[in-house]
Coordinates of C-alpha atoms in Angstrom, one line a residue:
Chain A
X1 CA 0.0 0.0 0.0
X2 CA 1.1 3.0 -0.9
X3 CA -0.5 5.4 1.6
X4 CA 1.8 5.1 4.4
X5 CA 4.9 6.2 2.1
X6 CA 2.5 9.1 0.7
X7 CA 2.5 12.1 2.2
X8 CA -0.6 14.2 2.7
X9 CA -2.2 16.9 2.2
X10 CA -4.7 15.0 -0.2
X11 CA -7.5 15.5 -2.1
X12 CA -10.4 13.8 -2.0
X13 CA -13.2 13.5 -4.6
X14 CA -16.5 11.4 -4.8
X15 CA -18.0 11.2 -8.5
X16 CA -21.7 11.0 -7.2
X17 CA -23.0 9.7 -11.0
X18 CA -20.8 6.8 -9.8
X19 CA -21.4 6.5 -6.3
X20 CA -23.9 3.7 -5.2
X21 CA -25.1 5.1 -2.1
X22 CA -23.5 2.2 -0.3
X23 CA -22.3 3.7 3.0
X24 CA -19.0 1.8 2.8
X25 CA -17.2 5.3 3.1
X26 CA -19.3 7.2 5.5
X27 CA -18.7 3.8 7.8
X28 CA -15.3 4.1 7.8
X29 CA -13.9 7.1 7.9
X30 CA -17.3 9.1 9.6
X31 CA -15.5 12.1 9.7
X32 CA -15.1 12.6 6.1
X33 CA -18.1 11.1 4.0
X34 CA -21.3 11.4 4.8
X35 CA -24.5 10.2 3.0
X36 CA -26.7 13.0 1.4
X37 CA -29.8 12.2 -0.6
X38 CA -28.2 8.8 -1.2
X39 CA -24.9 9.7 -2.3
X40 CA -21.7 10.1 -0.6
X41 CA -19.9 13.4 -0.5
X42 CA -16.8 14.2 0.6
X43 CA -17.2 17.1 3.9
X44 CA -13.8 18.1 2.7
X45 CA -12.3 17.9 -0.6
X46 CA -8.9 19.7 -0.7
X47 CA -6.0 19.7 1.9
X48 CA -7.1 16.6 3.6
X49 CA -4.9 15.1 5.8
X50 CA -3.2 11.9 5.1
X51 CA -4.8 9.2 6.8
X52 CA -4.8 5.4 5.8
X53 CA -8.2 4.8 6.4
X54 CA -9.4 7.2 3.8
X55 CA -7.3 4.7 1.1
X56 CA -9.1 2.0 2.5
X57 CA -12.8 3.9 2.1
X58 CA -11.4 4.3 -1.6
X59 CA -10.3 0.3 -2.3
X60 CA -13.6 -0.8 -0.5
X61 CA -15.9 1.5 -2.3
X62 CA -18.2 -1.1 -4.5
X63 CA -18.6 1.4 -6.8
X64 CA -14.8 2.5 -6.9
X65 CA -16.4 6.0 -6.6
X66 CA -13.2 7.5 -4.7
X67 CA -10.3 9.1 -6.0
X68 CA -7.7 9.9 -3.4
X69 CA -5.1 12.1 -5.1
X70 CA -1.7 14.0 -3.4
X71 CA -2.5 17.5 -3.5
X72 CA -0.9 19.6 -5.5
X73 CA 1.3 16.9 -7.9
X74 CA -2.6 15.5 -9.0
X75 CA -1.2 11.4 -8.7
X76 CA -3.8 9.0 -7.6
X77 CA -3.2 7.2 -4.6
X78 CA -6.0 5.2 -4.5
X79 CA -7.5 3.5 -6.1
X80 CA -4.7 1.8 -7.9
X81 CA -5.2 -0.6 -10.9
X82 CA -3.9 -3.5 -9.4
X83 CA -7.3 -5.2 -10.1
X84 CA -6.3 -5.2 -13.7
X85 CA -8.7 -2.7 -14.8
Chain B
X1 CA -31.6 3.9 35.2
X2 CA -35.2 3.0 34.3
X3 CA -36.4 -0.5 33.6
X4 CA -36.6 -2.0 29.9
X5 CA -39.8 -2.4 28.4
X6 CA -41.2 -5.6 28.2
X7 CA -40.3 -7.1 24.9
X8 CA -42.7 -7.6 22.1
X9 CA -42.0 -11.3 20.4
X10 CA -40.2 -11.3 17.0
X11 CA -41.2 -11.6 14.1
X12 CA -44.3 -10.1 15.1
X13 CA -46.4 -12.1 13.3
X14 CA -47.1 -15.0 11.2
X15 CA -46.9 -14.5 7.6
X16 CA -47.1 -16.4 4.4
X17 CA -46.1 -16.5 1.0
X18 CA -44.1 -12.2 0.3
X19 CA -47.2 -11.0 3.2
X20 CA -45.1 -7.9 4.8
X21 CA -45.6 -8.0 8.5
X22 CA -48.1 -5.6 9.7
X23 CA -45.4 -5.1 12.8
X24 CA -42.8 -3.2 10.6
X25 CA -45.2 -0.2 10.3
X26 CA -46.3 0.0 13.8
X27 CA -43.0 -0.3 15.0
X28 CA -41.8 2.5 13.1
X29 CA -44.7 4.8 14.1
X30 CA -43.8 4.0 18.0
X31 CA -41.9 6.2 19.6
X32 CA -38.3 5.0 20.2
X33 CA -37.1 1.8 19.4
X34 CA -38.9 -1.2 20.1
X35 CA -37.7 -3.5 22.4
X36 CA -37.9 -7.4 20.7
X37 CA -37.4 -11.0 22.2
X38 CA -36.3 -13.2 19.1
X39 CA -36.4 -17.1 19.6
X40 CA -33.2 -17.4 20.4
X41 CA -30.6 -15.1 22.3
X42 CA -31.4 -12.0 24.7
X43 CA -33.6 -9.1 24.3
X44 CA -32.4 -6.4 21.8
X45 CA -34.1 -2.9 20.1
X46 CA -35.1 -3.4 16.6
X47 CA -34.3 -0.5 15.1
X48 CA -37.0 0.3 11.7
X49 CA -37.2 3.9 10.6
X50 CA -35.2 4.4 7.1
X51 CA -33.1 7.4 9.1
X52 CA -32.6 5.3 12.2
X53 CA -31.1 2.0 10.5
X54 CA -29.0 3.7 8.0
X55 CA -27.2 6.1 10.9
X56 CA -26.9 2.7 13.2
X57 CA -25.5 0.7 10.2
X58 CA -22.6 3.3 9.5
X59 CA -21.8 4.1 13.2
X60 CA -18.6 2.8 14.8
X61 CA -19.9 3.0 18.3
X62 CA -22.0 -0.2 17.2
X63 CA -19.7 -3.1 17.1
X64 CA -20.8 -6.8 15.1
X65 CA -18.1 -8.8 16.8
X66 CA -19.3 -8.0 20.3
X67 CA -22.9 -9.3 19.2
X68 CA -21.9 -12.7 18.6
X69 CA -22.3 -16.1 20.5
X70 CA -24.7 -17.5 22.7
X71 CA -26.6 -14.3 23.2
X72 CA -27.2 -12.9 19.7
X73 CA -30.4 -12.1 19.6
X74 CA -31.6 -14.9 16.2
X75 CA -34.3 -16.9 14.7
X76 CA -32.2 -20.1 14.4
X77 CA -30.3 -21.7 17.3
X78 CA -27.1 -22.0 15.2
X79 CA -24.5 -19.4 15.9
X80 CA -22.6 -17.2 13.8
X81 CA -18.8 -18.1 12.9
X82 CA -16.4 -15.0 14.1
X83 CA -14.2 -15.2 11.2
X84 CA -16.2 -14.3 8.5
X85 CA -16.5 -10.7 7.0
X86 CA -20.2 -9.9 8.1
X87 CA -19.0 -10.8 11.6
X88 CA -15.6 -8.9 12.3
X89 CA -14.9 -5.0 13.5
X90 CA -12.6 -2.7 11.9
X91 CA -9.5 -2.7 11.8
X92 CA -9.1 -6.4 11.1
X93 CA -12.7 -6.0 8.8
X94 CA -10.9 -3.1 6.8
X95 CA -7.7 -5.3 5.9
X96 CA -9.7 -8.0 5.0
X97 CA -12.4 -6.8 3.0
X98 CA -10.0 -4.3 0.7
X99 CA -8.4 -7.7 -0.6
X100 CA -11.5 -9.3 -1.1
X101 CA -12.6 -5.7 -3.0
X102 CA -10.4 -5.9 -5.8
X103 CA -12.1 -9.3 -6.8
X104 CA -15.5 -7.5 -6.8
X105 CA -14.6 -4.3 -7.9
X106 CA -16.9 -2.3 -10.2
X107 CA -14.4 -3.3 -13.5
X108 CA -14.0 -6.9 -13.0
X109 CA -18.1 -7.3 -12.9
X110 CA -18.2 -5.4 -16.0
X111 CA -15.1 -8.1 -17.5
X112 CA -17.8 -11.3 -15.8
X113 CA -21.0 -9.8 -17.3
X114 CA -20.5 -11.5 -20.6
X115 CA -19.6 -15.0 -18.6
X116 CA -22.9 -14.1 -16.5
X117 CA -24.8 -13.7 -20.3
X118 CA -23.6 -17.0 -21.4
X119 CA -24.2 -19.3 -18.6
X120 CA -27.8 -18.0 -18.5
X121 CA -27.8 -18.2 -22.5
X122 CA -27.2 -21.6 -21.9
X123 CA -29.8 -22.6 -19.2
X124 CA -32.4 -20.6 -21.3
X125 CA -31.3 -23.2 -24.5
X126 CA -31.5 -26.1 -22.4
X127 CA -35.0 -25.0 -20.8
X128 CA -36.4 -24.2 -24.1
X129 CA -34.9 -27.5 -25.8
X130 CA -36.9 -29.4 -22.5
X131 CA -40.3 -27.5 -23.4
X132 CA -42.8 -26.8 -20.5
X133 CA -43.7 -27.2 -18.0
X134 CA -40.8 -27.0 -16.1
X135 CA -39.7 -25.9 -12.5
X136 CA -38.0 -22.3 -13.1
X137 CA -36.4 -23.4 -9.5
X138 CA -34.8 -26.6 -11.0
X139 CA -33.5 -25.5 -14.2
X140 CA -32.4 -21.6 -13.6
X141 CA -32.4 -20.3 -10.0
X142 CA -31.0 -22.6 -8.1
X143 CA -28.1 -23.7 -10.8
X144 CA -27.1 -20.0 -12.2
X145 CA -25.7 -18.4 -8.9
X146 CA -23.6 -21.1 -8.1
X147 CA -22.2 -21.2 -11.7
X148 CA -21.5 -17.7 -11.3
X149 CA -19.8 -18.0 -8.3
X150 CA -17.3 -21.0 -9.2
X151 CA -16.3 -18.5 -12.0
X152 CA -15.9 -15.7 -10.3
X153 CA -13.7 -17.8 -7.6
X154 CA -11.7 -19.5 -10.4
X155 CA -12.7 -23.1 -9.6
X156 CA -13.2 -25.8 -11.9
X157 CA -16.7 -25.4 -14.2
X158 CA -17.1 -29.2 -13.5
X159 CA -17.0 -29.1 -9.7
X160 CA -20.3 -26.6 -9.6
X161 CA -22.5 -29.6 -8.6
X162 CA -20.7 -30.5 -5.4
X163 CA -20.3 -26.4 -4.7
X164 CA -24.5 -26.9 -4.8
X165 CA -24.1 -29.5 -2.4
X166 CA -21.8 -27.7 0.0
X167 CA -23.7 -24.6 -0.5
X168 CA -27.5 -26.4 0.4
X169 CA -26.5 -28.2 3.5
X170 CA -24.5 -25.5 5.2
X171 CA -27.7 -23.1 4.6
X172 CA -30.5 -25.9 5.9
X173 CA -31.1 -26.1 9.3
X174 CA -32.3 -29.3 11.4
X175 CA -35.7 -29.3 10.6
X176 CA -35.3 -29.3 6.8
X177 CA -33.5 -32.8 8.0
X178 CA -29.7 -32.4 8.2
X179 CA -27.9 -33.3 11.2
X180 CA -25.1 -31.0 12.8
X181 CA -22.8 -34.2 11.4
X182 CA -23.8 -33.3 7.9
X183 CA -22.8 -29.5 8.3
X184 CA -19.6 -30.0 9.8
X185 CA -18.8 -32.4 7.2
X186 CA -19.7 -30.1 4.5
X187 CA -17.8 -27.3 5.5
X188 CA -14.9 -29.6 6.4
X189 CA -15.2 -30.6 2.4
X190 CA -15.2 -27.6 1.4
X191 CA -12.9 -26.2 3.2
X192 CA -10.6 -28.8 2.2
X193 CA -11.6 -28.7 -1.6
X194 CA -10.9 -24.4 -0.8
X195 CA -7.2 -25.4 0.1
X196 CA -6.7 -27.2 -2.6
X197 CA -7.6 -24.7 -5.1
X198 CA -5.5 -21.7 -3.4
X199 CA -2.8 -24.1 -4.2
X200 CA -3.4 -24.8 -7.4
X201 CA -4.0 -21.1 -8.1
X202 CA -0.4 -20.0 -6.5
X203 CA 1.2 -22.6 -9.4
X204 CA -0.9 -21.1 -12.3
X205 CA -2.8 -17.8 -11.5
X206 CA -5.8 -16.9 -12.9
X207 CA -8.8 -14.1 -13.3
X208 CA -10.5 -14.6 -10.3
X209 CA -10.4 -14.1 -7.1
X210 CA -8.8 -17.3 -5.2
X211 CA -5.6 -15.2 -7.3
X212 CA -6.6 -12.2 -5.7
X213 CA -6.5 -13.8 -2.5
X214 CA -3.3 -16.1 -2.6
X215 CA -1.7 -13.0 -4.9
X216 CA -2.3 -11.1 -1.5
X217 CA -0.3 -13.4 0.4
X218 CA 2.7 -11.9 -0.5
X219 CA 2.1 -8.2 0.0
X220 CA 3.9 -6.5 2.6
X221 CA 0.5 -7.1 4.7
X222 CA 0.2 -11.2 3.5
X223 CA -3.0 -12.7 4.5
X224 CA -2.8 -16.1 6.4
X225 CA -3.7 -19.6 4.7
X226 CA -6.5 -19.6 7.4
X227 CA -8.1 -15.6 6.2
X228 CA -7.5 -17.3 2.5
X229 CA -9.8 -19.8 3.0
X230 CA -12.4 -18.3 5.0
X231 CA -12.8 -15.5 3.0
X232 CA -13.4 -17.5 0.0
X233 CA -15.9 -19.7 1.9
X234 CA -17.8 -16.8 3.3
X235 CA -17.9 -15.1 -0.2
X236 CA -19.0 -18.5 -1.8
X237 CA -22.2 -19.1 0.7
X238 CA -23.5 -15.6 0.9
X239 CA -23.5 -15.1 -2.9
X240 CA -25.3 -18.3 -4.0
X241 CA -28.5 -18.8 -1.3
X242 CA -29.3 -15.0 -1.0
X243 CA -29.2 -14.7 -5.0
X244 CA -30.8 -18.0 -5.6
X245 CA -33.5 -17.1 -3.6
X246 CA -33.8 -13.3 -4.8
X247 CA -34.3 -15.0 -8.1
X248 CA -36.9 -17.1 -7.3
X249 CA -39.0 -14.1 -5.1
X250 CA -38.7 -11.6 -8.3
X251 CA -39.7 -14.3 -10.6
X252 CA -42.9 -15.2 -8.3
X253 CA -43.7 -11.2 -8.3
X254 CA -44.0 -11.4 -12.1
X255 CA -45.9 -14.4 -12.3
X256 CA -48.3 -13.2 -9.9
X257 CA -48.9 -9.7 -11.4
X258 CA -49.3 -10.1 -14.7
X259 CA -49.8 -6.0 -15.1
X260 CA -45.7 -6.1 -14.0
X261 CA -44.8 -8.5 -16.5
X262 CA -46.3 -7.1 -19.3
X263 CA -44.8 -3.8 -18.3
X264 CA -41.4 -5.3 -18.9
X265 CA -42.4 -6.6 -22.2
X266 CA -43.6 -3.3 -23.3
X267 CA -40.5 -1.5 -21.9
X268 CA -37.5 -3.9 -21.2
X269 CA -35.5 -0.5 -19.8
X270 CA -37.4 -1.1 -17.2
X271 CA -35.9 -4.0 -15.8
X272 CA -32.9 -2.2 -14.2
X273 CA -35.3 -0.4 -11.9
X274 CA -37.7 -3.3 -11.7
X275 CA -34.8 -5.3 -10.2
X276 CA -34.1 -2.5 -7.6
X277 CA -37.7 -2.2 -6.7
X278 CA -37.8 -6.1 -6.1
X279 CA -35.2 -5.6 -3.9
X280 CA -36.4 -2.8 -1.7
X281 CA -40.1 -4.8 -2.0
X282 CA -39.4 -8.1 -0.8
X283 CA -39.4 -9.1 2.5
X284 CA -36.5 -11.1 1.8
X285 CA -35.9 -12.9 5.7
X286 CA -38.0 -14.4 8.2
X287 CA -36.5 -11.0 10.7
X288 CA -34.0 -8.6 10.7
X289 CA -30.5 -10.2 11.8
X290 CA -27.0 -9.5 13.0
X291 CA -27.7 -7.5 15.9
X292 CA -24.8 -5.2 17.1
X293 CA -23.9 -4.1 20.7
X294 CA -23.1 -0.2 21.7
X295 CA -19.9 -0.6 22.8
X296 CA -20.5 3.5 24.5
X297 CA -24.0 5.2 25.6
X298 CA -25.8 5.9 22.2
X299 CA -28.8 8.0 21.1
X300 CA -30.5 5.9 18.4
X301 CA -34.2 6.9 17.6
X302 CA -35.7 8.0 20.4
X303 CA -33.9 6.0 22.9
X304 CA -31.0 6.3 24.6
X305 CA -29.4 2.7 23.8
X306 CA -26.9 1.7 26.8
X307 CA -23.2 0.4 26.6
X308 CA -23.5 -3.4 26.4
X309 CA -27.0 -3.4 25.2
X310 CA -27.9 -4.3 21.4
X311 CA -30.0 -2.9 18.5
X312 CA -31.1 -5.2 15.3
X313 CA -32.0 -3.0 12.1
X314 CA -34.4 -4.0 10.1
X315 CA -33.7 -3.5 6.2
X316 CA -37.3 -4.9 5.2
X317 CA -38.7 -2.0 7.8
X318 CA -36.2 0.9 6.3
X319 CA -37.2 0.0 3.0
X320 CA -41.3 0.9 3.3
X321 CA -40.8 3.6 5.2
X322 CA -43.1 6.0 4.1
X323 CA -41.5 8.8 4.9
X324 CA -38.6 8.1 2.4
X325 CA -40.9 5.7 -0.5
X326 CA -43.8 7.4 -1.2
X327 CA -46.9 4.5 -1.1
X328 CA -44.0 2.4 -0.2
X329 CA -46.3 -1.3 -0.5
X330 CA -47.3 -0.2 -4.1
X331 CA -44.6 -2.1 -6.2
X332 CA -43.8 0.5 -8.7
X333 CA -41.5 -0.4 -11.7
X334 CA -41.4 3.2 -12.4
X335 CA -40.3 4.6 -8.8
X336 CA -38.3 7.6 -9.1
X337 CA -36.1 7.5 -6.1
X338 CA -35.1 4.3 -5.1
X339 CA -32.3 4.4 -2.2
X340 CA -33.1 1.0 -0.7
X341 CA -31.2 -0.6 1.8
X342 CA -31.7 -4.5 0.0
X343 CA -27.8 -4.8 0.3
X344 CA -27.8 -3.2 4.1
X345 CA -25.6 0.1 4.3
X346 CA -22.0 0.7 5.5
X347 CA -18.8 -0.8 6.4
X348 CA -21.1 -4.4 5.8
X349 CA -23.2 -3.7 2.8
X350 CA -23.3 -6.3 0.7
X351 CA -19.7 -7.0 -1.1
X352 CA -21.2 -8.9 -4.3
X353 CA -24.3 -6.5 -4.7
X354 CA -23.3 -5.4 -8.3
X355 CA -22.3 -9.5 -8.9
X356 CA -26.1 -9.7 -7.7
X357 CA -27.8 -7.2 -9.5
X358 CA -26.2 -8.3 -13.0
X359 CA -26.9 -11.9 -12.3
X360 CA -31.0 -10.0 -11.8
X361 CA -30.7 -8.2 -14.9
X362 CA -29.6 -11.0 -16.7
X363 CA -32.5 -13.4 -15.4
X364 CA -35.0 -11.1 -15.7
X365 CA -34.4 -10.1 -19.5
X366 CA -34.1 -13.6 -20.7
X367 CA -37.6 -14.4 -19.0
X368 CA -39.1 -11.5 -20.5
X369 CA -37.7 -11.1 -23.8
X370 CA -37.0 -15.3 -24.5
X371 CA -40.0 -16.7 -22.8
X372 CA -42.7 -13.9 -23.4
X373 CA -46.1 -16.1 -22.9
X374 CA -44.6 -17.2 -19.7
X375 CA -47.1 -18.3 -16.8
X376 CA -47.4 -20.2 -13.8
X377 CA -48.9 -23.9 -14.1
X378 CA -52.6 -23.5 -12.6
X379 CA -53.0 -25.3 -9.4
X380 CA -50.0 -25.9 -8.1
X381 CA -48.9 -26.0 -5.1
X382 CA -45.9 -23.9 -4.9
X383 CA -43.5 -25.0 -1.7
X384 CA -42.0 -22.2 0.7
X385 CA -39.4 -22.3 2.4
X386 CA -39.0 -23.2 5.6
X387 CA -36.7 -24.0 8.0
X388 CA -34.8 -21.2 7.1
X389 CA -33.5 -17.6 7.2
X390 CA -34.3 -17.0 3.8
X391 CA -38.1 -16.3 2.4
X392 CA -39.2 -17.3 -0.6
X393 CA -40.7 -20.2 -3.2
X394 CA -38.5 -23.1 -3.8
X395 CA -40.3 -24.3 -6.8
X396 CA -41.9 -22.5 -9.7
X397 CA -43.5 -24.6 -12.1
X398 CA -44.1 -22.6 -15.3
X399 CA -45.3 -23.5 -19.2
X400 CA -44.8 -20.7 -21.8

């Protein structure tokens, strides 16, 4: 996993055409999803500070909804293409 | 502190065929939770209101893995195993479930949707070939999921029979006539036959996701031969029963309201919708399950829910509240907001929902578009399940 070596800030985006409603995100990291009119959104978007679990809202999204990116250099963190897509 | 209320019996009432219990609505329209004594396990509040179960479902301060054992609050005396997804708190649920995600991601559905397509093609030749009538039961529902599932786990096509075998007697209970001998043999087979396939898998990797999971044995976070194999068995038995049966309850729907059916043969752009209004409609288990216990003093719905004590939500409850589905009992194919809860909500909902909803689409076309005159076979007496967790008819006997 790449997170760990990744230094924040980060930003953090939720493409709610994609987004499924499923909660997944909003469960694990409370503090930054939340559900609204059954789609996730992101409380903050920009600046977010690194934080592990926020990778792991992004790989266990069912919708793969989440894009976790480094601020300011734009490369994705998560999700990564290791499932070949 | 003051005393608990006395607890109402759950399920509320007895119901046949889809009924909805009547319970559901006056539970929501109480004020708090309502305090429930399930046939097995201790009292718990069963949590119904759309708001309620959604904001319990993605709240930390409710734990799974300290509802488990003896007490669980169930319908059947069995008790859950710790080690499987459903059942396991973050951070240990996180680790494992982000493996398994990659197998079930939104891309590698899209890459199975044409295998999906041609093992139903398939079953719809061989059922035509047959002619009517025939049990939709026998020669789709029951066979289709488990095919799907021994291809999306990378096992051999020709081993799908004994996967049904496994996947039947670790789902019945005692009074469908196995013995607790059976089940532990079963899952000792399977288990076994698991094994051997992550081994075969490490020598020549596939698409699928025994790779995924032996592949992630050699990260920098490797999972154990033991999380390997559980995971797999977990993924295998709540993807074939739960779809199997969601098959069977959407086909009875159509059968029984012809209106619905010929909707879809007017408009087959409906069926996307009509499969997600299936879901939200059907009251898909004998009660809510998986109770989870505050592990800290929570506010849940009007009541102030105490460390230690637990709360069960109910997704069948959530998903007619009115206050959320407008005329929430009308089965609308047409519904224009549809946020159900079929697949639960949170850390928990359902991993293989999209696997599920394709394998709906797919069976729903075919029946509509290949078998047009379909209808059930007058008179019969169609067999419910019972027994069991699960609601809905275990044979179908149509003619087209």
């Amino acid at each position: 996993m790449s997170a760990d070596v990744t230094a924040g800030p980060w930003d953090v985006e939720v493409d709610r055409a994609v987004c499924i409603g499923s909660g997944v995100c909003a469960g694990t990291v409370p503090g930054l999803f939340r559900i609204e009119s059954g789609r996730a959104r992101a409380v903050r978007e920009n600046g977010v500070p690194a934080d592990d679990l926020i990778v792991d809202a992004a790989l266990n999204c069912p919708a793969l909804a989440i894009t976790v990116r480094q601020a300011g250099t734009g490369t994705v963190i998560a999700p990564d293409d290791a499932d070949g897509g | 502190m003051t005393a608990l209320p006395e607890p109402l019996n759950y399920p509320f009432n007895k119901v046949e065929r889809l009924e909805f219990d009547p319970g559901y609505a006056e539970a929501r329209a109480r004020d708090g939770l309502t305090r429930v004594q399930l046939p097995f396990g201790e009292p718990t509040w069963l949590v119904t209101r759309y708001e309620d179960v959604k904001s319990m479902l993605s709240d930390t301060r409710f734990s799974r893995q300290q509802a488990l054992g003896e007490d669980e609050a169930r319908v059947l005396a069995y008790t859950h195993r710790p080690d499987t997804l459903l059942n396991l708190d973050p951070p240990v649920h996180t680790r494992l479930r982000r493996v398994v995600s990659r197998a079930f991601s939104q891309r590698r559905m899209e890459r199975l949707r044409p295998r999906i397509q041609a093992i139903a093609d398939d079953l719809f030749d061989e059922l035509r070939d047959k002619g009517g009538p025939a049990d939709l039961f026998e020669s789709l529902f029951r066979g289709m999921p488990t095919m799907v599932i021994c291809e999306l786990l990378g096992a051999d096509f020709a081993d799908r029979h004994a996967f049904h075998q496994w996947g039947v007697t670790l789902a019945s209970t005692a009074s469908a006539g196995t013995t607790p001998e059976d089940i532990a043999r079963a899952d000792a087979e399977l288990r076994a036959y698991l094994g051997e396939l992550a081994a075969r898998k490490r020598e020549e990797p596939g698409e699928d996701l025994m790779t995924v999971l032996v592949e992630s044995q050699d990260g920098e976070d490797p999972l154990t031969e033991k999380d390997v194999i559980g995971l797999a068995w977990s993924v295998l038995l709540a993807g074939i029963g739960t779809t199997t049966n969601m098959m069977a309850n959407s086909a009875y729907l159509l059968l029984t309201l012809p209106e619905h059916f010929r909707q879809l043969k007017e408009r087959p752009d409906l069926v996307e919708p009509a499969v997600e209004e299936m879901l939200r409609h059907t009251p898909f288990t004998v009660s809510a399950m998986f109770p989870r216990r505050a592990v800290v003093d929570v506010e849940l719905g009007g009541t102030l829910v105490r460390a230690g004590e637990t709360v069960l939500a109910s997704l069948m409850a959530a998903n007619r509240d009115e206050s959320v589905f407008e005329d929430p009992d009308r089965l609308d194919f047409t519904r224009a907001n549809n946020p159900h809860l079929a697949f639960s909500h949170g850390i928990h909902h359902c991993l293989g929902s999209q696997l599920a909803r394709t394998q709906l689409q797919v069976m729903i076309h075919g029946l509509v578009e290949r078998f047009p005159g379909l209808r059930l076979v007058p008179d019969q007496e169609i067999p419910w399940r019972s027994g069991v967790t699960l609601r809905g008819p275990a044979g179908l006997v149509v003619d087209w």
